[in-house]
XYZ file of N, CA and C in Angstrom:
492
model
N 53.540 -9.690 48.400
C 53.777 -10.642 47.335
C 52.931 -11.879 47.559
N 52.743 -12.240 48.779
C 52.009 -13.454 49.121
C 50.514 -13.318 48.807
N 49.950 -12.076 48.886
C 48.519 -11.839 48.645
C 48.153 -11.956 47.174
N 49.040 -11.619 46.272
C 48.723 -11.623 44.855
C 48.745 -13.018 44.251
N 49.390 -13.967 44.877
C 49.482 -15.321 44.346
C 48.106 -15.986 44.221
N 47.215 -15.942 45.230
C 45.888 -16.537 45.059
C 45.070 -15.808 43.990
N 45.302 -14.495 43.864
C 44.576 -13.742 42.842
C 44.947 -14.244 41.460
N 46.234 -14.454 41.212
C 46.675 -14.993 39.927
C 46.122 -16.380 39.701
N 46.089 -17.185 40.733
C 45.538 -18.531 40.601
C 44.048 -18.459 40.249
N 43.341 -17.564 40.896
C 41.907 -17.418 40.649
C 41.650 -16.927 39.218
N 42.403 -15.920 38.764
C 42.190 -15.399 37.409
C 42.595 -16.436 36.376
N 43.635 -17.193 36.637
C 44.033 -18.246 35.712
C 42.976 -19.339 35.673
N 42.379 -19.629 36.815
C 41.307 -20.621 36.886
C 40.108 -20.164 36.055
N 39.769 -18.891 36.141
C 38.651 -18.339 35.363
C 38.941 -18.414 33.868
N 40.172 -18.116 33.480
C 40.550 -18.203 32.075
C 40.427 -19.631 31.571
N 40.859 -20.556 32.359
C 40.800 -21.968 31.978
C 39.342 -22.440 31.870
N 38.486 -21.948 32.771
C 37.060 -22.302 32.695
C 36.447 -21.765 31.402
N 36.819 -20.542 31.041
C 36.303 -19.942 29.809
C 36.773 -20.733 28.597
N 38.039 -21.138 28.605
C 38.557 -21.949 27.505
C 37.833 -23.279 27.435
N 37.546 -23.871 28.585
C 36.849 -25.155 28.642
C 35.426 -25.013 28.061
N 34.745 -23.896 28.391
C 33.409 -23.650 27.840
C 33.463 -23.526 26.318
N 34.498 -22.835 25.813
C 34.651 -22.690 24.369
C 34.852 -24.047 23.705
N 35.657 -24.894 24.339
C 35.929 -26.224 23.790
C 34.648 -27.053 23.770
N 33.855 -26.946 24.839
C 32.597 -27.696 24.896
C 31.633 -27.196 23.814
N 31.599 -25.897 23.616
C 30.742 -25.343 22.555
C 31.191 -25.818 21.184
N 32.505 -25.858 20.987
C 33.026 -26.354 19.719
C 32.653 -27.820 19.525
N 32.734 -28.609 20.588
C 32.366 -30.014 20.499
C 30.917 -30.173 20.068
N 30.007 -29.363 20.662
C 28.592 -29.476 20.291
C 28.363 -29.022 18.851
N 29.095 -27.990 18.426
C 28.959 -27.521 17.040
C 29.469 -28.570 16.063
N 30.572 -29.222 16.421
C 31.129 -30.264 15.556
C 30.145 -31.426 15.460
N 29.547 -31.791 16.591
C 28.577 -32.892 16.588
C 27.369 -32.539 15.727
N 26.911 -31.344 15.829
C 25.761 -30.904 15.031
C 26.116 -30.898 13.545
N 27.284 -30.420 13.204
C 27.716 -30.401 11.813
C 27.842 -31.820 11.264
N 28.347 -32.736 12.079
C 28.464 -34.137 11.658
C 27.075 -34.717 11.370
N 26.108 -34.397 12.220
C 24.739 -34.890 12.017
C 24.162 -34.324 10.714
N 24.411 -33.052 10.455
C 23.940 -32.435 9.208
C 24.573 -33.117 8.001
N 25.862 -33.415 8.089
C 26.545 -34.086 6.981
C 25.990 -35.489 6.762
N 25.664 -36.197 7.841
C 25.074 -37.536 7.707
C 23.711 -37.465 7.006
N 22.913 -36.463 7.398
C 21.599 -36.283 6.770
C 21.763 -35.985 5.280
N 22.697 -35.121 4.957
C 22.927 -34.752 3.551
C 23.410 -35.973 2.751
N 24.294 -36.782 3.376
C 24.789 -37.988 2.713
C 23.639 -38.960 2.436
N 22.751 -39.106 3.418
C 21.594 -39.991 3.264
C 20.707 -39.516 2.115
N 20.485 -38.213 2.069
C 19.652 -37.633 1.005
C 20.302 -37.848 -0.357
N 21.601 -37.661 -0.438
C 22.300 -37.834 -1.716
C 22.251 -39.291 -2.181
N 22.330 -40.241 -1.243
C 22.238 -41.657 -1.607
C 20.859 -41.969 -2.184
N 19.818 -41.356 -1.588
C 18.466 -41.558 -2.114
C 18.355 -40.979 -3.522
N 18.959 -39.819 -3.740
C 18.925 -39.203 -5.062
C 19.685 -40.048 -6.076
N 20.780 -40.650 -5.639
C 21.544 -41.519 -6.530
C 20.707 -42.715 -6.986
N 19.914 -43.254 -6.067
C 19.044 -44.377 -6.418
C 18.055 -43.949 -7.507
N 17.555 -42.725 -7.374
C 16.606 -42.209 -8.359
C 17.280 -42.034 -9.716
N 18.509 -41.523 -9.711
C 19.195 -41.229 -10.967
C 19.805 -42.464 -11.626
N 19.862 -43.570 -10.919
C 20.399 -44.800 -11.517
C 19.516 -45.288 -12.660
N 18.216 -45.102 -12.521
C 17.261 -45.562 -13.532
C 17.065 -44.467 -14.581
N 18.034 -44.283 -15.447
C 17.982 -43.233 -16.457
C 16.860 -43.462 -17.461
N 16.630 -44.708 -17.843
C 15.554 -44.998 -18.798
C 14.201 -44.633 -18.201
N 14.015 -44.953 -16.918
C 12.757 -44.596 -16.245
C 12.569 -43.087 -16.195
N 13.666 -42.375 -15.903
C 13.599 -40.905 -15.863
C 13.273 -40.335 -17.244
N 13.896 -40.910 -18.274
C 13.629 -40.425 -19.633
C 12.176 -40.668 -20.025
N 11.663 -41.833 -19.670
C 10.271 -42.117 -20.032
C 9.310 -41.203 -19.265
N 9.623 -40.919 -17.991
C 8.788 -39.983 -17.219
C 8.837 -38.591 -17.843
N 10.054 -38.192 -18.255
C 10.195 -36.877 -18.872
C 9.427 -36.812 -20.195
N 9.534 -37.854 -21.003
C 8.802 -37.880 -22.282
C 7.304 -37.832 -22.049
N 6.831 -38.590 -21.066
C 5.393 -38.600 -20.748
C 4.943 -37.214 -20.289
N 5.766 -36.574 -19.436
C 5.433 -35.222 -18.962
C 5.394 -34.238 -20.116
N 6.363 -34.363 -21.030
C 6.390 -33.476 -22.196
C 5.123 -33.629 -23.031
N 4.727 -34.885 -23.251
C 3.523 -35.136 -24.047
C 2.294 -34.561 -23.363
N 2.188 -34.804 -22.058
C 1.032 -34.302 -21.301
C 0.981 -32.777 -21.349
N 2.120 -32.152 -21.115
C 2.160 -30.687 -21.120
C 1.908 -30.126 -22.517
N 2.399 -30.795 -23.523
C 2.171 -30.350 -24.898
C 0.679 -30.411 -25.244
N 0.023 -31.520 -24.855
C -1.426 -31.630 -25.086
C -2.183 -30.540 -24.333
N -1.784 -30.322 -23.102
C -2.448 -29.287 -22.287
C -2.269 -27.912 -22.925
N -1.078 -27.658 -23.449
C -0.799 -26.383 -24.102
C -1.694 -26.189 -25.316
N -1.841 -27.206 -26.120
C -2.692 -27.110 -27.307
C -4.153 -26.875 -26.922
N -4.601 -27.574 -25.868
C -5.983 -27.369 -25.398
C -6.187 -25.928 -24.960
N -5.196 -25.403 -24.249
C -5.309 -24.024 -23.765
C -5.259 -23.012 -24.913
N -4.492 -23.311 -25.959
C -4.463 -22.417 -27.126
C -5.834 -22.358 -27.794
N -6.469 -23.526 -27.936
C -7.803 -23.579 -28.550
C -8.796 -22.806 -27.682
N -8.693 -23.015 -26.380
C -9.610 -22.328 -25.449
C -9.397 -20.818 -25.497
N -8.122 -20.391 -25.571
C -7.823 -18.964 -25.658
C -8.413 -18.354 -26.926
N -8.266 -19.059 -28.036
C -8.823 -18.544 -29.294
C -10.338 -18.405 -29.198
N -10.995 -19.402 -28.579
C -12.457 -19.335 -28.421
C -12.852 -18.163 -27.527
N -12.113 -17.963 -26.436
C -12.416 -16.848 -25.526
C -12.188 -15.503 -26.205
N -11.144 -15.405 -27.002
C -10.894 -14.147 -27.727
C -12.010 -13.856 -28.725
N -12.477 -14.884 -29.416
C -13.572 -14.688 -30.373
C -14.838 -14.252 -29.637
N -15.112 -14.894 -28.509
C -16.302 -14.525 -27.720
C -16.171 -13.101 -27.197
N -14.983 -12.735 -26.760
C -14.733 -11.390 -26.262
C -14.948 -10.356 -27.365
N -14.453 -10.657 -28.559
C -14.640 -9.733 -29.686
C -16.124 -9.537 -30.003
N -16.892 -10.625 -29.955
C -18.331 -10.525 -30.243
C -19.022 -9.654 -29.195
N -18.661 -9.827 -27.937
C -19.272 -9.030 -26.864
C -18.890 -7.556 -27.026
N -17.632 -7.278 -27.383
C -17.208 -5.894 -27.583
C -17.965 -5.236 -28.731
N -18.211 -5.980 -29.795
C -18.971 -5.433 -30.932
C -20.390 -5.084 -30.485
N -21.008 -5.985 -29.715
C -22.360 -5.698 -29.208
C -22.356 -4.464 -28.316
N -21.347 -4.369 -27.454
C -21.260 -3.229 -26.542
C -21.123 -1.928 -27.310
N -20.232 -1.898 -28.285
C -20.032 -0.676 -29.081
C -21.283 -0.302 -29.869
N -21.983 -1.293 -30.401
C -23.242 -1.006 -31.113
C -24.272 -0.413 -30.162
N -24.343 -0.978 -28.962
C -25.292 -0.454 -27.972
C -24.945 0.974 -27.580
N -23.661 1.248 -27.397
C -23.239 2.610 -27.046
C -23.606 3.596 -28.148
N -23.392 3.183 -29.403
C -23.730 4.066 -30.523
C -25.233 4.351 -30.561
N -26.043 3.295 -30.342
C -27.501 3.492 -30.363
C -27.932 4.462 -29.274
N -27.356 4.300 -28.091
C -27.726 5.183 -26.977
C -27.288 6.612 -27.263
N -26.083 6.782 -27.780
C -25.574 8.133 -28.045
C -26.363 8.837 -29.133
N -26.875 8.084 -30.097
C -27.602 8.695 -31.207
C -29.108 8.745 -30.969
N -29.589 8.180 -29.900
C -31.025 8.142 -29.643
C -31.576 9.485 -29.206
N -32.918 9.609 -29.281
C -33.603 10.846 -28.901
C -33.377 11.170 -27.427
N -33.372 10.147 -26.604
C -33.184 10.363 -25.165
C -31.826 10.987 -24.888
N -30.802 10.510 -25.561
C -29.462 11.042 -25.345
C -29.387 12.515 -25.738
N -30.026 12.851 -26.850
C -30.029 14.250 -27.305
C -30.776 15.116 -26.300
N -31.914 14.629 -25.816
C -32.705 15.391 -24.847
C -31.919 15.574 -23.545
N -31.238 14.514 -23.109
C -30.444 14.604 -21.873
C -29.317 15.614 -22.038
N -28.674 15.603 -23.175
C -27.581 16.550 -23.408
C -28.095 17.990 -23.409
N -29.268 18.213 -24.011
C -29.840 19.561 -24.012
C -30.176 19.996 -22.588
N -30.741 19.082 -21.804
C -31.068 19.416 -20.412
C -29.802 19.705 -19.592
N -28.756 18.955 -19.848
C -27.491 19.207 -19.144
C -26.948 20.588 -19.487
N -27.043 20.972 -20.748
C -26.585 22.306 -21.149
C -27.411 23.390 -20.468
N -28.725 23.182 -20.378
C -29.605 24.142 -19.701
C -29.202 24.270 -18.232
N -28.927 23.135 -17.601
C -28.542 23.151 -16.186
C -27.232 23.907 -15.988
N -26.283 23.722 -16.889
C -25.015 24.460 -16.793
C -25.261 25.958 -16.896
N -26.161 26.358 -17.812
C -26.491 27.767 -17.979
C -27.134 28.314 -16.698
N -28.065 27.555 -16.109
C -28.710 27.977 -14.861
C -27.691 28.088 -13.725
N -26.771 27.146 -13.658
C -25.739 27.190 -12.610
C -24.902 28.456 -12.733
N -24.536 28.820 -13.960
C -23.755 30.040 -14.158
C -24.550 31.272 -13.743
N -25.839 31.314 -14.111
C -26.689 32.448 -13.728
C -26.813 32.553 -12.214
N -27.015 31.422 -11.562
C -27.149 31.423 -10.095
C -25.865 31.924 -9.460
N -24.731 31.485 -9.966
C -23.443 31.921 -9.417
C -23.289 33.433 -9.556
N -23.587 33.973 -10.724
C -23.452 35.414 -10.949
C -24.418 36.199 -10.066
N -25.640 35.698 -9.912
C -26.608 36.379 -9.049
C -26.141 36.373 -7.594
N -25.577 35.266 -7.141
C -25.079 35.201 -5.762
C -23.946 36.203 -5.555
N -23.058 36.299 -6.524
C -21.971 37.280 -6.418
C -22.530 38.712 -6.379
N -23.532 39.003 -7.199
C -24.132 40.326 -7.235
C -24.786 40.653 -5.890
N -25.513 39.689 -5.345
C -26.190 39.907 -4.057
C -25.173 40.157 -2.957
N -24.097 39.389 -2.960
C -23.071 39.583 -1.933
C -22.416 40.953 -2.047
N -22.167 41.412 -3.267
C -21.538 42.727 -3.432
C -22.494 43.836 -2.989
N -23.795 43.712 -3.288
C -24.764 44.729 -2.876
C -24.939 44.731 -1.362
N -24.895 43.547 -0.752
C -24.987 43.493 0.717
C -23.794 44.189 1.346
N -22.614 43.998 0.746
C -21.412 44.641 1.279
C -21.502 46.154 1.121
N -22.072 46.631 0.003
C -22.224 48.077 -0.215
C -23.216 48.678 0.776
N -24.260 47.971 1.078
C -25.311 48.503 1.937
C -25.126 48.153 3.407
N -24.004 47.627 3.796
C -23.762 47.235 5.181
C -23.278 48.457 5.964
N -24.209 49.084 6.678
C -23.883 50.282 7.452
C -23.747 49.970 8.934
N -23.570 48.719 9.282
C -23.491 48.356 10.696
C -22.245 48.946 11.354
N -21.137 49.060 10.637
C -19.917 49.648 11.209
C -20.125 51.142 11.483
N -20.765 51.825 10.535
C -21.037 53.255 10.717
C -21.996 53.456 11.884
N -23.008 52.588 11.976
C -23.974 52.672 13.065
C -23.294 52.458 14.415
N -22.421 51.479 14.485
C -21.707 51.206 15.740
C -20.831 52.385 16.137
N -20.150 52.993 15.179
C -19.273 54.129 15.475
C -20.097 55.344 15.917
N -21.232 55.570 15.220
C -22.092 56.706 15.585
C -22.679 56.499 16.974
N -23.080 55.297 17.282
C -23.648 54.992 18.601
C -22.625 55.215 19.698
N -21.395 54.817 19.447
C -20.356 55.014 20.470
C -20.064 56.507 20.649
N -20.097 57.297 19.547
C -19.884 58.751 19.654
C -21.035 59.410 20.433
N -22.265 58.979 20.163
C -23.423 59.535 20.873
C -23.316 59.217 22.354
N -22.900 57.985 22.670
C -22.761 57.597 24.069
C -21.672 58.417 24.743
N -20.602 58.675 24.057
C -19.487 59.455 24.607
C -19.925 60.902 24.859
N -20.635 61.501 23.888
C -21.120 62.887 24.027
C -22.124 62.957 25.166
N -22.968 61.950 25.246
C -23.966 61.900 26.309
C -23.286 61.844 27.679
N -22.229 61.051 27.797
C -21.487 60.958 29.062
C -20.856 62.296 29.417
N -20.350 62.975 28.407
C -19.730 64.273 28.655
C -20.789 65.289 29.112
N -21.958 65.274 28.498
C -23.026 66.193 28.894
C -23.503 65.909 30.314
N -23.660 64.656 30.637
C -24.101 64.292 31.985
C -23.082 64.741 33.013
N -21.807 64.549 32.730
C -20.787 64.955 33.700
C -20.716 66.484 33.821
N -20.945 67.219 32.705
C -20.912 68.696 32.812
C -22.135 69.204 33.568
N -23.305 68.570 33.457
C -24.483 68.981 34.207
C -24.312 68.675 35.683
N -23.608 67.650 35.973
C -23.397 67.286 37.383
C -22.446 68.261 38.056
N -21.567 68.854 37.319
C -20.620 69.806 37.879
C -21.285 71.152 38.118
N -22.335 71.428 37.465
C -23.013 72.697 37.643
C -23.865 72.674 38.833
């Protein structure tokens, strides 16, 4: 019974130390929160000073509205000018495309492209024909089999002559 008493004292001491650490952490958190609240209060007081002058705020807002309205109108005019310029460029581009498509060079190029397609098809068919004829005339397997049979017969003849 006497041995367990210091153990209880030690464990109780550890518990109390842990509680003390928690309290200290809470104190630091409370201090930090108080500082944050002071900063927020200071900021709100500054904002209140700004909002006290309602006439000044209204005049700033009216001035901003006028400035933005003028800027908007300028941008609308600029947009209309850019759209008109864009339309003119597109018309020129389409006219140029039509001239190129209807020109003699375009017709000649198209005819040459058609000729090339025809040649490509002919070349493909000829390659297929050549490959099929090569496969028909490939007697290398027959030659290899005949050579192995001749070698086998030759070995048999040599062994029968040796036995005699």
